[in-house]
Short mmCIF file of C-alpha atoms and ligand atoms in Angstrom, two decimals:
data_model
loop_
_atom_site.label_atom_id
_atom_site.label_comp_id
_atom_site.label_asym_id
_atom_site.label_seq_id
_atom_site.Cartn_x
_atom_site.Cartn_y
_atom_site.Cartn_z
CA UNK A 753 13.87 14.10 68.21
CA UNK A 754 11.31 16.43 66.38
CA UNK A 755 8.35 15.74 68.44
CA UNK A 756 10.76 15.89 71.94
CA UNK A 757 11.63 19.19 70.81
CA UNK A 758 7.98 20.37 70.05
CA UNK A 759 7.73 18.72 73.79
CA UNK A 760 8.17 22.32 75.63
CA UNK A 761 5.20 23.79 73.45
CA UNK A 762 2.58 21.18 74.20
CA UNK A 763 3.20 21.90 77.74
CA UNK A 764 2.05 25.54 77.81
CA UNK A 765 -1.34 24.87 76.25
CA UNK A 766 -4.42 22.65 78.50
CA UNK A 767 -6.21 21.21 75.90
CA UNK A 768 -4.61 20.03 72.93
CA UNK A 769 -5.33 17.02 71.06
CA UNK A 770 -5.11 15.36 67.47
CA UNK A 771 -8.33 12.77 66.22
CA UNK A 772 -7.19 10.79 63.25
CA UNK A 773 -10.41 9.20 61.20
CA UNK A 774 -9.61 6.00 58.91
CA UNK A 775 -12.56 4.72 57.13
CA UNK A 776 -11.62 1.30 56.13
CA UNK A 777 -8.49 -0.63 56.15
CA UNK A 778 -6.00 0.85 54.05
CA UNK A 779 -2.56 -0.45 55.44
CA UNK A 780 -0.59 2.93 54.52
CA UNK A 781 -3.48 5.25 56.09
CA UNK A 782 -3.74 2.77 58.99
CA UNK A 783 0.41 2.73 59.86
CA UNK A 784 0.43 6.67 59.39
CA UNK A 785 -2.68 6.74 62.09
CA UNK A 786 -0.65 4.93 64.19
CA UNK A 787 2.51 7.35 64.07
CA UNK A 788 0.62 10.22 64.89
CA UNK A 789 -1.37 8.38 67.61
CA UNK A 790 2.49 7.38 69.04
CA UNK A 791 3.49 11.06 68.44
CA UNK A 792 0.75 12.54 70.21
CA UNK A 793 1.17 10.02 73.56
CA UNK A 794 4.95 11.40 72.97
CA UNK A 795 4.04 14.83 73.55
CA UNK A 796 1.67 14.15 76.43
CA UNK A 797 -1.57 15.05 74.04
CA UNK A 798 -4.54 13.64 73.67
CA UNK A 799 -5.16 11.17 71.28
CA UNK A 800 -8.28 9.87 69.35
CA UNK A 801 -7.13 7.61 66.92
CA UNK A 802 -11.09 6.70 65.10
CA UNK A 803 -11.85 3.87 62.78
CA UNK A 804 -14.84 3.04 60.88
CA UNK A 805 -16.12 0.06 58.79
CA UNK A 806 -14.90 0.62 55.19
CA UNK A 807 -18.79 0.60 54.29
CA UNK A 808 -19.78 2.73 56.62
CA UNK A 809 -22.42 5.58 55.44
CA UNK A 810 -21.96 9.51 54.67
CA UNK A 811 -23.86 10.12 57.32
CA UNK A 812 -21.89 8.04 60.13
CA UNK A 813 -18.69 9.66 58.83
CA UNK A 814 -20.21 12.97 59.03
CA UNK A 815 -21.79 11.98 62.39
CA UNK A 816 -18.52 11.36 64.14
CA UNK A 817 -17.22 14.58 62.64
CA UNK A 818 -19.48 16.26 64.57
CA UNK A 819 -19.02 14.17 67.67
CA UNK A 820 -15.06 15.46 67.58
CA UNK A 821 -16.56 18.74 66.54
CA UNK A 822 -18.00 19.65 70.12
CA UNK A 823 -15.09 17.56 71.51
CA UNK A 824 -13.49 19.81 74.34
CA UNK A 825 -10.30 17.32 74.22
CA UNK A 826 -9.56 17.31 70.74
CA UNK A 827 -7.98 20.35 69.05
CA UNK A 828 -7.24 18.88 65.60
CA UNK A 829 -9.00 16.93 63.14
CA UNK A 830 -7.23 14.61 60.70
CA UNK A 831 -9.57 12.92 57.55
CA UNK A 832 -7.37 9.82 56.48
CA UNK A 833 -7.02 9.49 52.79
CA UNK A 834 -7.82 7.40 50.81
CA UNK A 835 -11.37 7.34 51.70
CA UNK A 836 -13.70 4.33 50.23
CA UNK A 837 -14.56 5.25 46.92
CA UNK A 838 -18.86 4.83 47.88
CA UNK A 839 -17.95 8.33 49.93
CA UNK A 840 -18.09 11.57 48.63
CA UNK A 841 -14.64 13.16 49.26
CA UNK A 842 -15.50 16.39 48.63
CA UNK A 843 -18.51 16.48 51.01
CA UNK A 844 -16.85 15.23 53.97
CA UNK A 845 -14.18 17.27 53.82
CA UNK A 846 -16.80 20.47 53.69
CA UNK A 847 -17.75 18.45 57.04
CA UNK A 848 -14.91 18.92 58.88
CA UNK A 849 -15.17 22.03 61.35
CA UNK A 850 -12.25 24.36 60.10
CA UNK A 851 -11.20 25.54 63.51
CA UNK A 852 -10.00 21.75 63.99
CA UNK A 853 -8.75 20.88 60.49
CA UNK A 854 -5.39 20.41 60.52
CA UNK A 855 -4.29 19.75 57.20
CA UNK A 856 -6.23 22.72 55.73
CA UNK A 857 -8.62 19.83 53.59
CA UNK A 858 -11.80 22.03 54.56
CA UNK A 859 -12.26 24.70 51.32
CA UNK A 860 -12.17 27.54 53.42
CA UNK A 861 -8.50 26.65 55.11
CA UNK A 862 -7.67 25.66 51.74
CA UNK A 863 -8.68 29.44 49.68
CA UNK A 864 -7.08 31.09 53.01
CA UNK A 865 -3.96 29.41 52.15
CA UNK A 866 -4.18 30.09 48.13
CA UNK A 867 -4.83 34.04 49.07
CA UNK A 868 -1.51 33.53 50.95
CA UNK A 869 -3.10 34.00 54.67
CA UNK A 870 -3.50 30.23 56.11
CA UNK A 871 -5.34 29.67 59.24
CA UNK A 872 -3.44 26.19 58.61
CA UNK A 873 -0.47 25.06 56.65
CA UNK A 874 -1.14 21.59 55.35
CA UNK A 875 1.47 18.97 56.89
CA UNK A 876 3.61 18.06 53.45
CA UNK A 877 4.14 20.71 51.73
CA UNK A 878 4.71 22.55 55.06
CA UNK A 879 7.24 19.77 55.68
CA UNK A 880 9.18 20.01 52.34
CA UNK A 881 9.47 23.91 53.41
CA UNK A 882 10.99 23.69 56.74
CA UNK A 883 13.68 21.70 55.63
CA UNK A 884 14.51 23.99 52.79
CA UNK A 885 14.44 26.73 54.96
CA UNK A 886 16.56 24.89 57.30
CA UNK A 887 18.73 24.00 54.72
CA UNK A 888 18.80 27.69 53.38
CA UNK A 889 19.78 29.29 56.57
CA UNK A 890 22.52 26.14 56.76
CA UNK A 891 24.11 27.31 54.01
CA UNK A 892 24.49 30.49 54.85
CA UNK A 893 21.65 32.34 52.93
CA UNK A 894 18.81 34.72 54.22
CA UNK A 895 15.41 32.68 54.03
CA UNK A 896 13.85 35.83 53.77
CA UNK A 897 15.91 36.66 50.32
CA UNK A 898 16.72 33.11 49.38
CA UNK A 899 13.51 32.21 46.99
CA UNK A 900 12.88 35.70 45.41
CA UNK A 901 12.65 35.04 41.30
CA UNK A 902 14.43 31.27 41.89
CA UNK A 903 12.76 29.01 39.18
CA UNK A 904 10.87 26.36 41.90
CA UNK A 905 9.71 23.36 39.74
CA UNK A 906 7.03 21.29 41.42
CA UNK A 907 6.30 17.75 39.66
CA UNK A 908 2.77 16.71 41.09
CA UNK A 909 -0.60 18.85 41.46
CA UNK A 910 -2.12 17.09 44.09
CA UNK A 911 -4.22 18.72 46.55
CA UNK A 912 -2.43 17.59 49.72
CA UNK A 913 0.79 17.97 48.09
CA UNK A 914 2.30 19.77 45.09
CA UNK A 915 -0.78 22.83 44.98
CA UNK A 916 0.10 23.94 47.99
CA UNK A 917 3.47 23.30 47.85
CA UNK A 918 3.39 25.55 44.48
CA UNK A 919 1.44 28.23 46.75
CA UNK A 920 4.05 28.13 49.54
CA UNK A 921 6.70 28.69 46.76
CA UNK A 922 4.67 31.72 45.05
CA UNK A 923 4.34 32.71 49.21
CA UNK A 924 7.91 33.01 49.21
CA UNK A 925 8.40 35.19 45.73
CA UNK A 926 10.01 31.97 43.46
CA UNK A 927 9.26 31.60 39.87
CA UNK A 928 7.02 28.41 40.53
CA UNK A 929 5.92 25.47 37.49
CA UNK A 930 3.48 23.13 38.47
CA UNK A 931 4.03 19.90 36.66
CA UNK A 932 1.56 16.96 36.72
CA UNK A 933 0.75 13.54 35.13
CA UNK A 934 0.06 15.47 31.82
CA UNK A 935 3.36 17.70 31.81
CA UNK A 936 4.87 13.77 31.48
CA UNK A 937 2.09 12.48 29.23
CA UNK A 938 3.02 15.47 26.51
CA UNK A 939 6.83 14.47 26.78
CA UNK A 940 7.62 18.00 28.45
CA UNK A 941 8.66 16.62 31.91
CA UNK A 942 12.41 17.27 31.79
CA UNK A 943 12.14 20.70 30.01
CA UNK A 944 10.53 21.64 32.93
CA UNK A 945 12.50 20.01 35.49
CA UNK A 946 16.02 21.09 33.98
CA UNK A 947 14.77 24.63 34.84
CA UNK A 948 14.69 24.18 37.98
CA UNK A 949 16.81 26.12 40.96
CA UNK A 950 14.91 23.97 43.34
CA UNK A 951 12.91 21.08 42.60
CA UNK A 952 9.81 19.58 44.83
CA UNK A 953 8.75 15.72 43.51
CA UNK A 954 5.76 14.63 45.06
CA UNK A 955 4.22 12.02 42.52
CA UNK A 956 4.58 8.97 43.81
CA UNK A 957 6.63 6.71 40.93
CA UNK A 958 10.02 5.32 41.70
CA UNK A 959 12.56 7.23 40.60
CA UNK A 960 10.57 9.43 38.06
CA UNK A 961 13.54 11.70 38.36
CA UNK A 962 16.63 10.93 37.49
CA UNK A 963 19.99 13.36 37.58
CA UNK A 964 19.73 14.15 33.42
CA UNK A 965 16.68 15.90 34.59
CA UNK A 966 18.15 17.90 37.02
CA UNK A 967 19.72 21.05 36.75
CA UNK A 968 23.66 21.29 38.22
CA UNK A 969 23.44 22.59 41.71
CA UNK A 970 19.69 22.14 42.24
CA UNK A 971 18.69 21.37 45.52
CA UNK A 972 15.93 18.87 45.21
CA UNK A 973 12.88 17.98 47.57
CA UNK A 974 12.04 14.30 47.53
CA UNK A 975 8.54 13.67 48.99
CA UNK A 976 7.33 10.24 47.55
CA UNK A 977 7.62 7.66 49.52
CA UNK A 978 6.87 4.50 47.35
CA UNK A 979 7.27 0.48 48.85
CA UNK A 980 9.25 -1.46 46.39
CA UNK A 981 9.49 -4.98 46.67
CA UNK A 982 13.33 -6.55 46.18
CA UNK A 983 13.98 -9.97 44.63
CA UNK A 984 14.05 -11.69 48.12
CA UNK A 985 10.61 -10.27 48.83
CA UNK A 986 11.61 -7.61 51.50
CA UNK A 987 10.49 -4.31 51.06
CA UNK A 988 11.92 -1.18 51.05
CA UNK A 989 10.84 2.57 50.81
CA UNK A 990 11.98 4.91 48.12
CA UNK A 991 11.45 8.19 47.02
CA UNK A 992 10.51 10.02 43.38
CA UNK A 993 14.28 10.88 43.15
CA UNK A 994 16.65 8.40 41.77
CA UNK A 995 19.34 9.48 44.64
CA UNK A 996 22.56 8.07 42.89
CA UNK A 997 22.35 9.66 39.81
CA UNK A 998 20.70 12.99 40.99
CA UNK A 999 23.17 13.43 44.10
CA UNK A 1000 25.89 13.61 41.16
CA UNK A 1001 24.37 16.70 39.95
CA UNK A 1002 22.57 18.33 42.58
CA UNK A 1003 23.55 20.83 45.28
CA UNK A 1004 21.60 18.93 48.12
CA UNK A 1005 18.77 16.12 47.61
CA UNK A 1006 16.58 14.73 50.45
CA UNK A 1007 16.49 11.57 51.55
CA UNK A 1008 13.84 8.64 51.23
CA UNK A 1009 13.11 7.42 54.36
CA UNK A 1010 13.45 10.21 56.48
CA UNK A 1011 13.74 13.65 54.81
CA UNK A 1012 10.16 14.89 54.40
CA UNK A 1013 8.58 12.19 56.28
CA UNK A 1014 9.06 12.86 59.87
CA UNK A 1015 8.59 16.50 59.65
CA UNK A 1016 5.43 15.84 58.23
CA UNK A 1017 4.39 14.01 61.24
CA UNK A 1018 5.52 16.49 63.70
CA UNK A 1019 3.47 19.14 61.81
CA UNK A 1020 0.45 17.55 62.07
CA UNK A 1021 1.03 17.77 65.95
CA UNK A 1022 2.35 21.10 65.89
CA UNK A 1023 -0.82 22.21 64.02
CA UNK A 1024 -3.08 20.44 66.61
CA UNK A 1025 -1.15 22.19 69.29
CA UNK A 1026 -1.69 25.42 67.42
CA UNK A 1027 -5.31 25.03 67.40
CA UNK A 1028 -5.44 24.43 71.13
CA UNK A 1029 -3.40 28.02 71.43
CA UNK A 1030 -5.92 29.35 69.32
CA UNK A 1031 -8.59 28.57 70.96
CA UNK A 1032 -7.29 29.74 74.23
CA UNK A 1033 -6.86 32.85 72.72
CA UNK A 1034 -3.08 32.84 72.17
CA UNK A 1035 -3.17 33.17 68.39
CA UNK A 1036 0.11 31.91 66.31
CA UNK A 1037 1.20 32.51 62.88
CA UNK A 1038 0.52 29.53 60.87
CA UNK A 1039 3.45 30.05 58.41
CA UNK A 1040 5.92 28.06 60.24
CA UNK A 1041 8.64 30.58 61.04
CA UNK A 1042 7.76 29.78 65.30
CA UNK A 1043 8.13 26.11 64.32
CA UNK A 1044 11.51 26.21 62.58
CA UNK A 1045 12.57 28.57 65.73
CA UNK A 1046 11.13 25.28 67.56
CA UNK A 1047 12.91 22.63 65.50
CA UNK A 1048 16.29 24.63 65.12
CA UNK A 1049 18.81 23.34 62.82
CA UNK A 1050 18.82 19.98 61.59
CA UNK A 1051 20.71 18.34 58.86
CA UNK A 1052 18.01 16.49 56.93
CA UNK A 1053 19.19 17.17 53.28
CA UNK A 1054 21.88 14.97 52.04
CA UNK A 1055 24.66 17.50 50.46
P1 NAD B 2066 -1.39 11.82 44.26
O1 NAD B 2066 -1.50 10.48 43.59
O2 NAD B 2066 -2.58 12.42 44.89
O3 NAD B 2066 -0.83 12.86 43.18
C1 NAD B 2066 0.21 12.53 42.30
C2 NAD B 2066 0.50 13.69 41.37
O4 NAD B 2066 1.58 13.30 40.52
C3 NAD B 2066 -0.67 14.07 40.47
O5 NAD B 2066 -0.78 15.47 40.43
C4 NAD B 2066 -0.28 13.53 39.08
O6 NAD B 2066 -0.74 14.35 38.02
C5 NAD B 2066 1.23 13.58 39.15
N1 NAD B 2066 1.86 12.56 38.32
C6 NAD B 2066 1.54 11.25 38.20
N2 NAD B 2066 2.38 10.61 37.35
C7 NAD B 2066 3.25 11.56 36.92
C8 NAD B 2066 4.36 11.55 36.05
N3 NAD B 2066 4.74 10.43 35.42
N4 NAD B 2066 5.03 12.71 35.86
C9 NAD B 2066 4.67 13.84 36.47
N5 NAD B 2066 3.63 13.92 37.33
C10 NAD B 2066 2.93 12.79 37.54
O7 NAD B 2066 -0.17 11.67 45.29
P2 NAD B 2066 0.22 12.58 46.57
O8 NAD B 2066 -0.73 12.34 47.67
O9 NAD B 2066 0.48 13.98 46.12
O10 NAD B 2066 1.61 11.89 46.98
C11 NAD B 2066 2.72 11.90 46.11
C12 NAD B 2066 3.86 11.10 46.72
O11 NAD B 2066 4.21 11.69 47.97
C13 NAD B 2066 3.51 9.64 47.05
O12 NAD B 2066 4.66 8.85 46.88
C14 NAD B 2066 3.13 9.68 48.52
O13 NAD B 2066 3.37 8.44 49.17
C15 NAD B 2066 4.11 10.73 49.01
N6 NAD B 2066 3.65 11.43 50.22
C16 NAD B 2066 4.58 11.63 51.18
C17 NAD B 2066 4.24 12.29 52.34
C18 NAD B 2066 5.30 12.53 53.38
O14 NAD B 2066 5.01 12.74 54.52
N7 NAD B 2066 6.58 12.55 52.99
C19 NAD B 2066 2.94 12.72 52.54
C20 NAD B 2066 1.99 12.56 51.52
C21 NAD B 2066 2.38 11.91 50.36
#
């Protein structure tokens, strides 16, 4: 429904299109290649869904970098984490050309976004900020107003994830915490948490939080999305966010699957398609606003 909606805007632009790169076989990287390769085909734009071996060389990765570089087709550039651990993360992602990079990996897309003027808004975090914006203007309050001096508790640093999720906050004037694996380790995880008018959980263990560590009438963000295997050996997805105790507490929470997930996918598209405008010389703003006008109103957090 996301991506049909984003439909209209990948019609007014020529050349728009999204190249994923796995490097080896992970299975999560390799299913989440093949949404965005389905969501692209969706939209009607192009779609270079890349694989190499899992021992291929620094220099092949960087080579096909530069073959999507100079790529008149392909607007947006997507590095697929986790990479094999022979490759040096940090150099390839210096590799990829910034105009194209779509999740805002490069360091330049990601210091634009820290000084609070993003060429790119990384996919996630963007995500987790569309639906609370949705979900502000939902319930009645002015998105523009709603975050000033709320306490905005983030539980994971990563750099695809919780920093710039923290930055978006700090974007949009909230009180923001940034807690992490050591926040936990030092006993000081709930402290934290309990302070929380809003609450962002992107960690990646089951049901980390639970509704004692919530504050009454939070409305939390769940963004893991962790397989658990049940006693007859089927799997099923869950979130960071113990839902049945939490939802007793909190104003709204999330929901694992669906929630974060698919708005995360249509980003990545939406940022491709941005790029394309770009590049054509019809700038955007990158800070979402034209996207939730694009979306509209939809009821993804569970009251
Ligand atoms: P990551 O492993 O890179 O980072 C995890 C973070 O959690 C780290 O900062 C670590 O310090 C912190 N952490 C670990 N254990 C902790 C604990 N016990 N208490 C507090 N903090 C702790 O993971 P990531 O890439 O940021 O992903 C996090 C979760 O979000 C995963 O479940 C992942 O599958 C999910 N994810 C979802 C989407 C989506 O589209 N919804 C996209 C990316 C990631």
């Amino acid at each position: 429904m996301l991506l049909a909606q984003l439909a209209d805007r990948a019609r007014d632009v020529d050349q728009a299109g999204i190249a994923t790169l796995l490097v080896g076989g992970d299975e999560a990287a390799a299913i989440y290649q093949r949404r965005i390769d389905r969501g692209a085909r969706e939209l009607g734009i192009a779609s270079r869904p890349e694989r190499l071996p899992a021992d291929a060389s620094f220099g092949q990765v960087v080579g096909k970098l530069a073959e999507l570089d100079v790529d008149p087709e392909i607007s947006g550039i997507l590095v697929l984490r986790p990479l094999p651990s022979h490759l040096p993360e940090a150099r390839i992602l210096r590799a990829i050309p910034p105009h194209k990079d779509v999740e805002a990996q490069h360091p330049e897309n990601a210091g634009l976004l820290a000084l609070g003027t993003p060429r790119f808004v990384p996919s996630t975090p963007a995500a987790a900020f569309v639906m609370l914006d949705s979900y502000m203007r939902e319930t009645g309050r002015e998105v523009e107003t709603a975050y000033d001096g709320v306490d905005l508790v983030v539980v994971g640093r990563s750099n695809n994830v919780g920093k710039p999720a923290a930055i978006l906050g700090l974007a949009r004037n909230a009180t923001v915490i940034s807690c992490h694996r050591h926040t936990a380790d030092a006993g000081r995880l709930a402290e934290h948490t309990l302070l929380a008018d809003i609450l962002i959980v992107a960690v990646g263990v089951p049901g980390l939080i639970t509704g004692e560590m919530v504050r009454p009438g939070a409305i939390v963000v769940d963004v893991g999305i962790n397989p658990v295997t049940e006693p007859d050996g089927s799997v099923r997805l869950v979130g960071d966010v113990d839902l049945d105790s939490t939802i007793a507490v909190a104003e709204a929470v999330s929901p694992v699957p669906g929630g974060v997930g698919p708005i995360t996918d249509a980003w990545v598209l939406h940022n491709a398609i941005l790029a394309a405008q770009r590049s054509a010389g019809a700038a955007r703003h990158a800070d979402g606003t034209h996207l939730i006008e694009t979306l509209g109103r939809f009821g993804v957090l569970r009251p």
